[in-house]
Amino acid sequence: MNSSFLTSRPQYKGCDVITTLADFAIITYAVEPSVLAQYLPANFEPDIFTLANGSQRAFVSAVPFRDLDFRFAGLPWFKFSFGQTNYRAYVKYEGTRCVWFFGTSLATPFVNIPRHVWQLPWHWAAMSFATQWQEGRCRQYCLATQSSGANVELELTADSEPMGVLDGFSSEEQTAEVLTHPLTGYFYRRDGKVGRYSVWHERLQLSRATASRARFQLFEELGLITADTPIHSALVQQATEFVVILPPQVVV
């Protein structure tokens, strides 16, 4: 399958991070673009799609996973394991597709290093994962998170149905490019400036999942969703490798 959005594996440098992400999930909501727009700085705008019901919507996702062997390229023998959840919106910056990060929850005291050294909007959280996989199929996925302003309650089950084409997208390729393969992310640093960092990974092999419970306090408190908002989609993969290109850069 010809995927123009795929890129070659980068050459690592000392502070780049390589990590295996286990229990990887993408929980997406379709939201009102004007609500999302109020959280974006100048030159950023929501990426808007037309759903099957005719409504114009933007997308935001919570992306929880477990880092199994988080390590810096220059110090590969020091490895760390912890839970993490990224909160992101799919946007355009000066016309180019990317993601906007509202913040990240991290279940390790080491969260204070990127918070202070790079001013990343990362916050400590207590996370409890309970997952069961059988031959790559997710039989159970439960996550409970306690974090200031970002509590999570999530229960999923999945079958072997691949991601395919999701509502609002014209093809499987567009679905994959927008929802599963953004490589550049922007965020408000803790000092108010806009920062940027990038990642690399191979094409994800995600399966559809069904959520019996999904509550994300952060999205609710931002007014992007309510407790009753149905999810747009839930996708899961047992494990995948990511490379994070560091350090982050200041944009504005």
PDB file of C-alpha atoms in Angstrom:
ATOM      1  CA  MET A   1       0.000   0.000   0.000  1.00  0.00           C
ATOM      2  CA  ASN A   2       1.494   3.312  -1.071  1.00  0.00           C
ATOM      3  CA  SER A   3       1.482   5.636   1.930  1.00  0.00           C
ATOM      4  CA  SER A   4       2.978   9.007   1.075  1.00  0.00           C
ATOM      5  CA  PHE A   5       2.978  10.056   4.732  1.00  0.00           C
ATOM      6  CA  LEU A   6       5.479   7.359   5.761  1.00  0.00           C
ATOM      7  CA  THR A   7       9.089   8.448   6.231  1.00  0.00           C
ATOM      8  CA  SER A   8      12.415   6.676   6.676  1.00  0.00           C
ATOM      9  CA  ARG A   9      13.681   5.805  10.129  1.00  0.00           C
ATOM     10  CA  PRO A  10      15.716   8.781  11.416  1.00  0.00           C
ATOM     11  CA  GLN A  11      19.304   8.739  12.562  1.00  0.00           C
ATOM     12  CA  TYR A  12      19.346   9.034  16.348  1.00  0.00           C
ATOM     13  CA  LYS A  13      21.297  11.566  18.340  1.00  0.00           C
ATOM     14  CA  GLY A  14      22.108  11.465  22.024  1.00  0.00           C
ATOM     15  CA  CYS A  15      18.972  13.011  23.535  1.00  0.00           C
ATOM     16  CA  ASP A  16      16.459  11.347  21.201  1.00  0.00           C
ATOM     17  CA  VAL A  17      14.193   8.807  22.871  1.00  0.00           C
ATOM     18  CA  ILE A  18      13.394   5.277  21.696  1.00  0.00           C
ATOM     19  CA  THR A  19      10.548   3.488  23.428  1.00  0.00           C
ATOM     20  CA  THR A  20       8.206   0.541  23.013  1.00  0.00           C
ATOM     21  CA  LEU A  21       4.598   1.566  23.586  1.00  0.00           C
ATOM     22  CA  ALA A  22       2.396  -1.239  24.907  1.00  0.00           C
ATOM     23  CA  ASP A  23      -1.393  -1.213  25.369  1.00  0.00           C
ATOM     24  CA  PHE A  24      -1.524   1.584  22.802  1.00  0.00           C
ATOM     25  CA  ALA A  25      -4.964   3.148  22.264  1.00  0.00           C
ATOM     26  CA  ILE A  26      -6.439   6.147  20.459  1.00  0.00           C
ATOM     27  CA  ILE A  27      -9.822   7.336  21.765  1.00  0.00           C
ATOM     28  CA  THR A  28     -11.242  10.039  19.503  1.00  0.00           C
ATOM     29  CA  TYR A  29     -14.131  12.485  19.816  1.00  0.00           C
ATOM     30  CA  ALA A  30     -15.729  14.629  17.117  1.00  0.00           C
ATOM     31  CA  VAL A  31     -16.013  18.160  18.535  1.00  0.00           C
ATOM     32  CA  GLU A  32     -17.323  21.579  17.587  1.00  0.00           C
ATOM     33  CA  PRO A  33     -14.534  23.364  15.666  1.00  0.00           C
ATOM     34  CA  SER A  34     -15.280  26.771  17.181  1.00  0.00           C
ATOM     35  CA  VAL A  35     -14.789  25.383  20.709  1.00  0.00           C
ATOM     36  CA  LEU A  36     -11.457  23.839  19.780  1.00  0.00           C
ATOM     37  CA  ALA A  37     -10.333  27.011  17.959  1.00  0.00           C
ATOM     38  CA  GLN A  38     -10.435  29.082  21.146  1.00  0.00           C
ATOM     39  CA  TYR A  39      -7.563  27.007  22.584  1.00  0.00           C
ATOM     40  CA  LEU A  40      -5.265  27.432  19.574  1.00  0.00           C
ATOM     41  CA  PRO A  41      -2.724  30.231  19.047  1.00  0.00           C
ATOM     42  CA  ALA A  42      -2.476  32.383  15.928  1.00  0.00           C
ATOM     43  CA  ASN A  43      -1.709  30.545  12.669  1.00  0.00           C
ATOM     44  CA  PHE A  44      -3.329  27.347  13.989  1.00  0.00           C
ATOM     45  CA  GLU A  45      -6.821  26.213  13.000  1.00  0.00           C
ATOM     46  CA  PRO A  46      -8.904  23.065  13.499  1.00  0.00           C
ATOM     47  CA  ASP A  47      -8.715  20.475  10.736  1.00  0.00           C
ATOM     48  CA  ILE A  48     -12.404  20.133   9.839  1.00  0.00           C
ATOM     49  CA  PHE A  49     -14.160  17.079   8.396  1.00  0.00           C
ATOM     50  CA  THR A  50     -17.722  16.307   7.309  1.00  0.00           C
ATOM     51  CA  LEU A  51     -19.323  13.379   9.134  1.00  0.00           C
ATOM     52  CA  ALA A  52     -21.878  11.002   7.670  1.00  0.00           C
ATOM     53  CA  ASN A  53     -24.693  12.999   9.318  1.00  0.00           C
ATOM     54  CA  GLY A  54     -23.549  16.131   7.477  1.00  0.00           C
ATOM     55  CA  SER A  55     -22.095  17.925  10.493  1.00  0.00           C
ATOM     56  CA  GLN A  56     -18.749  19.720  10.337  1.00  0.00           C
ATOM     57  CA  ARG A  57     -16.467  18.533  13.104  1.00  0.00           C
ATOM     58  CA  ALA A  58     -12.865  18.606  14.309  1.00  0.00           C
ATOM     59  CA  PHE A  59     -11.257  15.709  16.155  1.00  0.00           C
ATOM     60  CA  VAL A  60      -9.483  15.360  19.501  1.00  0.00           C
ATOM     61  CA  SER A  61      -7.960  12.187  20.922  1.00  0.00           C
ATOM     62  CA  ALA A  62      -6.721  10.785  24.194  1.00  0.00           C
ATOM     63  CA  VAL A  63      -3.808   8.414  23.557  1.00  0.00           C
ATOM     64  CA  PRO A  64      -2.934   6.185  26.541  1.00  0.00           C
ATOM     65  CA  PHE A  65      -0.151   3.586  26.584  1.00  0.00           C
ATOM     66  CA  ARG A  66       2.623   2.104  28.693  1.00  0.00           C
ATOM     67  CA  ASP A  67       6.251   2.966  27.967  1.00  0.00           C
ATOM     68  CA  LEU A  68       8.078  -0.338  28.429  1.00  0.00           C
ATOM     69  CA  ASP A  69      11.698   0.659  27.824  1.00  0.00           C
ATOM     70  CA  PHE A  70      11.921   4.439  27.585  1.00  0.00           C
ATOM     71  CA  ARG A  71      15.589   5.280  27.004  1.00  0.00           C
ATOM     72  CA  PHE A  72      17.732   8.017  25.519  1.00  0.00           C
ATOM     73  CA  ALA A  73      19.762   7.092  22.452  1.00  0.00           C
ATOM     74  CA  GLY A  74      22.952   8.263  24.169  1.00  0.00           C
ATOM     75  CA  LEU A  75      22.238   6.288  27.367  1.00  0.00           C
ATOM     76  CA  PRO A  76      20.582   3.069  26.126  1.00  0.00           C
ATOM     77  CA  TRP A  77      21.349   1.101  29.298  1.00  0.00           C
ATOM     78  CA  PHE A  78      19.087   3.345  31.435  1.00  0.00           C
ATOM     79  CA  LYS A  79      15.523   2.214  30.762  1.00  0.00           C
ATOM     80  CA  PHE A  80      12.298   3.327  32.402  1.00  0.00           C
ATOM     81  CA  SER A  81       8.741   1.976  32.420  1.00  0.00           C
ATOM     82  CA  PHE A  82       5.632   4.033  33.175  1.00  0.00           C
ATOM     83  CA  GLY A  83       2.133   4.866  31.999  1.00  0.00           C
ATOM     84  CA  GLN A  84       1.419   7.861  29.797  1.00  0.00           C
ATOM     85  CA  THR A  85      -1.555   9.598  28.181  1.00  0.00           C
ATOM     86  CA  ASN A  86      -1.292  12.299  25.518  1.00  0.00           C
ATOM     87  CA  TYR A  87      -4.178  14.665  24.847  1.00  0.00           C
ATOM     88  CA  ARG A  88      -4.150  16.030  21.318  1.00  0.00           C
ATOM     89  CA  ALA A  89      -6.215  17.789  18.666  1.00  0.00           C
ATOM     90  CA  TYR A  90      -5.864  17.461  14.907  1.00  0.00           C
ATOM     91  CA  VAL A  91      -5.124  20.883  13.495  1.00  0.00           C
ATOM     92  CA  LYS A  92      -3.361  22.810  10.754  1.00  0.00           C
ATOM     93  CA  TYR A  93      -0.437  25.145  11.277  1.00  0.00           C
ATOM     94  CA  GLU A  94      -0.056  27.595   8.410  1.00  0.00           C
ATOM     95  CA  GLY A  95      -1.999  25.116   6.275  1.00  0.00           C
ATOM     96  CA  THR A  96       0.019  21.998   7.186  1.00  0.00           C
ATOM     97  CA  ARG A  97      -1.561  19.153   9.137  1.00  0.00           C
ATOM     98  CA  CYS A  98      -0.165  18.430  12.598  1.00  0.00           C
ATOM     99  CA  VAL A  99      -1.394  17.942  16.158  1.00  0.00           C
ATOM    100  CA  TRP A 100      -1.857  20.312  19.051  1.00  0.00           C
ATOM    101  CA  PHE A 101      -1.068  18.875  22.486  1.00  0.00           C
ATOM    102  CA  PHE A 102      -3.180  20.063  25.397  1.00  0.00           C
ATOM    103  CA  GLY A 103      -0.863  18.180  27.737  1.00  0.00           C
ATOM    104  CA  THR A 104       0.458  14.809  28.847  1.00  0.00           C
ATOM    105  CA  SER A 105      -0.044  12.720  31.978  1.00  0.00           C
ATOM    106  CA  LEU A 106       2.982  10.718  33.075  1.00  0.00           C
ATOM    107  CA  ALA A 107       3.068   8.099  35.844  1.00  0.00           C
ATOM    108  CA  THR A 108       6.642   8.658  36.996  1.00  0.00           C
ATOM    109  CA  PRO A 109       8.442  11.187  39.216  1.00  0.00           C
ATOM    110  CA  PHE A 110      10.771  11.821  36.259  1.00  0.00           C
ATOM    111  CA  VAL A 111       7.982  13.961  34.814  1.00  0.00           C
ATOM    112  CA  ASN A 112       9.601  16.883  36.632  1.00  0.00           C
ATOM    113  CA  ILE A 113      12.669  16.762  34.361  1.00  0.00           C
ATOM    114  CA  PRO A 114      10.901  17.643  31.063  1.00  0.00           C
ATOM    115  CA  ARG A 115       8.588  20.013  32.951  1.00  0.00           C
ATOM    116  CA  HIS A 116      11.464  22.145  34.159  1.00  0.00           C
ATOM    117  CA  VAL A 117      14.228  21.552  31.600  1.00  0.00           C
ATOM    118  CA  TRP A 118      12.072  21.900  28.484  1.00  0.00           C
ATOM    119  CA  GLN A 119       8.961  23.545  29.964  1.00  0.00           C
ATOM    120  CA  LEU A 120       6.734  20.748  28.614  1.00  0.00           C
ATOM    121  CA  PRO A 121       3.069  20.700  29.736  1.00  0.00           C
ATOM    122  CA  TRP A 122       3.508  17.283  31.334  1.00  0.00           C
ATOM    123  CA  HIS A 123       1.872  16.412  34.640  1.00  0.00           C
ATOM    124  CA  TRP A 124       2.205  13.622  37.179  1.00  0.00           C
ATOM    125  CA  ALA A 125      -0.549  11.005  37.370  1.00  0.00           C
ATOM    126  CA  ALA A 126      -1.292   7.706  39.069  1.00  0.00           C
ATOM    127  CA  MET A 127      -2.312   5.168  36.415  1.00  0.00           C
ATOM    128  CA  SER A 128      -3.617   1.624  36.680  1.00  0.00           C
ATOM    129  CA  PHE A 129      -3.742  -0.508  33.511  1.00  0.00           C
ATOM    130  CA  ALA A 130      -5.525  -3.881  33.367  1.00  0.00           C
ATOM    131  CA  THR A 131      -5.222  -5.418  29.911  1.00  0.00           C
ATOM    132  CA  GLN A 132      -5.461  -8.851  28.320  1.00  0.00           C
ATOM    133  CA  TRP A 133      -4.250  -9.693  24.818  1.00  0.00           C
ATOM    134  CA  GLN A 134      -4.596 -12.965  22.959  1.00  0.00           C
ATOM    135  CA  GLU A 135      -2.746 -13.385  19.655  1.00  0.00           C
ATOM    136  CA  GLY A 136      -2.725  -9.626  19.188  1.00  0.00           C
ATOM    137  CA  ARG A 137      -6.427  -9.213  19.976  1.00  0.00           C
ATOM    138  CA  CYS A 138      -7.444  -7.035  22.901  1.00  0.00           C
ATOM    139  CA  ARG A 139      -9.745  -9.010  25.188  1.00  0.00           C
ATOM    140  CA  GLN A 140      -9.738  -6.423  27.958  1.00  0.00           C
ATOM    141  CA  TYR A 141      -8.506  -2.862  28.288  1.00  0.00           C
ATOM    142  CA  CYS A 142      -9.130  -0.955  31.500  1.00  0.00           C
ATOM    143  CA  LEU A 143      -7.425   2.255  32.581  1.00  0.00           C
ATOM    144  CA  ALA A 144      -7.985   4.304  35.710  1.00  0.00           C
ATOM    145  CA  THR A 145      -6.058   7.552  36.133  1.00  0.00           C
ATOM    146  CA  GLN A 146      -5.939  10.014  39.006  1.00  0.00           C
ATOM    147  CA  SER A 147      -4.365  13.344  38.107  1.00  0.00           C
ATOM    148  CA  SER A 148      -5.190  16.950  38.861  1.00  0.00           C
ATOM    149  CA  GLY A 149      -7.758  17.914  36.229  1.00  0.00           C
ATOM    150  CA  ALA A 150      -7.141  14.818  34.099  1.00  0.00           C
ATOM    151  CA  ASN A 151      -8.822  11.796  35.689  1.00  0.00           C
ATOM    152  CA  VAL A 152      -9.627   8.931  33.320  1.00  0.00           C
ATOM    153  CA  GLU A 153     -12.036   5.999  33.378  1.00  0.00           C
ATOM    154  CA  LEU A 154     -11.723   3.772  30.323  1.00  0.00           C
ATOM    155  CA  GLU A 155     -12.981   0.270  29.501  1.00  0.00           C
ATOM    156  CA  LEU A 156     -12.566  -1.211  26.025  1.00  0.00           C
ATOM    157  CA  THR A 157     -12.931  -4.503  24.209  1.00  0.00           C
ATOM    158  CA  ALA A 158     -11.809  -5.133  20.656  1.00  0.00           C
ATOM    159  CA  ASP A 159     -12.219  -7.663  17.885  1.00  0.00           C
ATOM    160  CA  SER A 160      -9.996  -8.415  14.930  1.00  0.00           C
ATOM    161  CA  GLU A 161     -11.609  -5.818  12.646  1.00  0.00           C
ATOM    162  CA  PRO A 162      -8.910  -3.485  11.291  1.00  0.00           C
ATOM    163  CA  MET A 163      -9.266   0.285  11.495  1.00  0.00           C
ATOM    164  CA  GLY A 164     -10.373   0.736   7.876  1.00  0.00           C
ATOM    165  CA  VAL A 165     -12.183   3.940   6.933  1.00  0.00           C
ATOM    166  CA  LEU A 166     -13.643   5.907   9.844  1.00  0.00           C
ATOM    167  CA  ASP A 167     -16.491   8.423   9.733  1.00  0.00           C
ATOM    168  CA  GLY A 168     -15.453  11.768   8.252  1.00  0.00           C
ATOM    169  CA  PHE A 169     -12.611  10.419   6.136  1.00  0.00           C
ATOM    170  CA  SER A 170     -12.559   9.654   2.432  1.00  0.00           C
ATOM    171  CA  SER A 171     -10.259   6.626   2.565  1.00  0.00           C
ATOM    172  CA  GLU A 172      -8.264   4.320   4.815  1.00  0.00           C
ATOM    173  CA  GLU A 173      -5.133   6.245   3.836  1.00  0.00           C
ATOM    174  CA  GLN A 174      -6.601   9.572   4.962  1.00  0.00           C
ATOM    175  CA  THR A 175      -7.838   7.987   8.198  1.00  0.00           C
ATOM    176  CA  ALA A 176      -4.350   6.641   8.916  1.00  0.00           C
ATOM    177  CA  GLU A 177      -2.549   9.844   7.985  1.00  0.00           C
ATOM    178  CA  VAL A 178      -4.707  12.152  10.097  1.00  0.00           C
ATOM    179  CA  LEU A 179      -5.614  10.091  13.158  1.00  0.00           C
ATOM    180  CA  THR A 180      -2.709   7.676  13.541  1.00  0.00           C
ATOM    181  CA  HIS A 181       0.330   9.203  11.881  1.00  0.00           C
ATOM    182  CA  PRO A 182       0.870  12.838  12.885  1.00  0.00           C
ATOM    183  CA  LEU A 183       4.612  13.286  13.241  1.00  0.00           C
ATOM    184  CA  THR A 184       4.821  16.912  14.391  1.00  0.00           C
ATOM    185  CA  GLY A 185       3.167  18.264  17.514  1.00  0.00           C
ATOM    186  CA  TYR A 186       2.865  21.768  18.958  1.00  0.00           C
ATOM    187  CA  PHE A 187       1.971  22.869  22.473  1.00  0.00           C
ATOM    188  CA  TYR A 188       1.964  25.748  24.903  1.00  0.00           C
ATOM    189  CA  ARG A 189       5.088  25.543  26.997  1.00  0.00           C
ATOM    190  CA  ARG A 190       4.702  26.190  30.708  1.00  0.00           C
ATOM    191  CA  ASP A 191       6.205  29.653  30.133  1.00  0.00           C
ATOM    192  CA  GLY A 192       3.487  30.485  27.587  1.00  0.00           C
ATOM    193  CA  LYS A 193       5.621  30.138  24.458  1.00  0.00           C
ATOM    194  CA  VAL A 194       4.691  27.713  21.677  1.00  0.00           C
ATOM    195  CA  GLY A 195       6.917  24.660  21.420  1.00  0.00           C
ATOM    196  CA  ARG A 196       7.309  21.873  18.892  1.00  0.00           C
ATOM    197  CA  TYR A 197       8.691  18.362  18.799  1.00  0.00           C
ATOM    198  CA  SER A 198       8.438  15.455  16.387  1.00  0.00           C
ATOM    199  CA  VAL A 199       8.199  11.666  16.480  1.00  0.00           C
ATOM    200  CA  TRP A 200       8.750   8.767  14.127  1.00  0.00           C
ATOM    201  CA  HIS A 201       7.099   5.363  13.922  1.00  0.00           C
ATOM    202  CA  GLU A 202       6.168   2.787  11.365  1.00  0.00           C
ATOM    203  CA  ARG A 203       2.619   2.536  10.078  1.00  0.00           C
ATOM    204  CA  LEU A 204       0.391   1.439  12.942  1.00  0.00           C
ATOM    205  CA  GLN A 205      -1.667  -1.751  12.691  1.00  0.00           C
ATOM    206  CA  LEU A 206      -4.706  -0.758  14.726  1.00  0.00           C
ATOM    207  CA  SER A 207      -7.925  -2.636  15.420  1.00  0.00           C
ATOM    208  CA  ARG A 208     -11.303  -1.162  16.194  1.00  0.00           C
ATOM    209  CA  ALA A 209     -12.523  -1.312  19.766  1.00  0.00           C
ATOM    210  CA  THR A 210     -15.791  -0.682  21.598  1.00  0.00           C
ATOM    211  CA  ALA A 211     -15.879   1.461  24.723  1.00  0.00           C
ATOM    212  CA  SER A 212     -18.223   0.419  27.508  1.00  0.00           C
ATOM    213  CA  ARG A 213     -16.971   3.390  29.534  1.00  0.00           C
ATOM    214  CA  ALA A 214     -14.926   6.429  28.531  1.00  0.00           C
ATOM    215  CA  ARG A 215     -14.503   9.510  30.706  1.00  0.00           C
ATOM    216  CA  PHE A 216     -11.755  12.056  30.141  1.00  0.00           C
ATOM    217  CA  GLN A 217     -11.928  14.873  32.662  1.00  0.00           C
ATOM    218  CA  LEU A 218      -9.553  17.133  30.732  1.00  0.00           C
ATOM    219  CA  PHE A 219     -11.705  17.189  27.596  1.00  0.00           C
ATOM    220  CA  GLU A 220     -14.834  17.707  29.692  1.00  0.00           C
ATOM    221  CA  GLU A 221     -13.369  20.629  31.627  1.00  0.00           C
ATOM    222  CA  LEU A 222     -12.222  22.265  28.382  1.00  0.00           C
ATOM    223  CA  GLY A 223     -15.830  22.109  27.178  1.00  0.00           C
ATOM    224  CA  LEU A 224     -14.906  19.980  24.173  1.00  0.00           C
ATOM    225  CA  ILE A 225     -17.185  17.130  25.260  1.00  0.00           C
ATOM    226  CA  THR A 226     -19.678  16.314  27.988  1.00  0.00           C
ATOM    227  CA  ALA A 227     -20.011  13.172  30.072  1.00  0.00           C
ATOM    228  CA  ASP A 228     -22.599  11.934  27.546  1.00  0.00           C
ATOM    229  CA  THR A 229     -20.696  12.646  24.339  1.00  0.00           C
ATOM    230  CA  PRO A 230     -20.288   9.409  22.372  1.00  0.00           C
ATOM    231  CA  ILE A 231     -16.827   8.571  21.152  1.00  0.00           C
ATOM    232  CA  HIS A 232     -16.104   8.846  17.453  1.00  0.00           C
ATOM    233  CA  SER A 233     -13.771   5.852  17.453  1.00  0.00           C
ATOM    234  CA  ALA A 234     -11.552   3.675  19.612  1.00  0.00           C
ATOM    235  CA  LEU A 235      -8.460   1.979  18.206  1.00  0.00           C
ATOM    236  CA  VAL A 236      -5.953  -0.330  19.882  1.00  0.00           C
ATOM    237  CA  GLN A 237      -2.629  -2.043  19.180  1.00  0.00           C
ATOM    238  CA  GLN A 238      -0.739  -4.357  21.495  1.00  0.00           C
ATOM    239  CA  ALA A 239       2.653  -2.721  20.988  1.00  0.00           C
ATOM    240  CA  THR A 240       4.627  -0.445  18.660  1.00  0.00           C
ATOM    241  CA  GLU A 241       7.953   1.396  18.718  1.00  0.00           C
ATOM    242  CA  PHE A 242       8.229   5.194  18.705  1.00  0.00           C
ATOM    243  CA  VAL A 243      11.187   7.527  18.336  1.00  0.00           C
ATOM    244  CA  VAL A 244      10.882  11.007  19.882  1.00  0.00           C
ATOM    245  CA  ILE A 245      13.150  13.663  18.396  1.00  0.00           C
ATOM    246  CA  LEU A 246      14.477  15.894  21.173  1.00  0.00           C
ATOM    247  CA  PRO A 247      14.996  18.511  22.457  1.00  0.00           C
ATOM    248  CA  PRO A 248      11.759  20.375  21.697  1.00  0.00           C
ATOM    249  CA  GLN A 249      12.086  23.639  19.828  1.00  0.00           C
ATOM    250  CA  VAL A 250      10.591  27.039  20.648  1.00  0.00           C
ATOM    251  CA  VAL A 251       8.381  28.293  17.799  1.00  0.00           C
ATOM    252  CA  VAL A 252       6.968  31.542  19.193  1.00  0.00           C
TER     253      VAL A 252
END
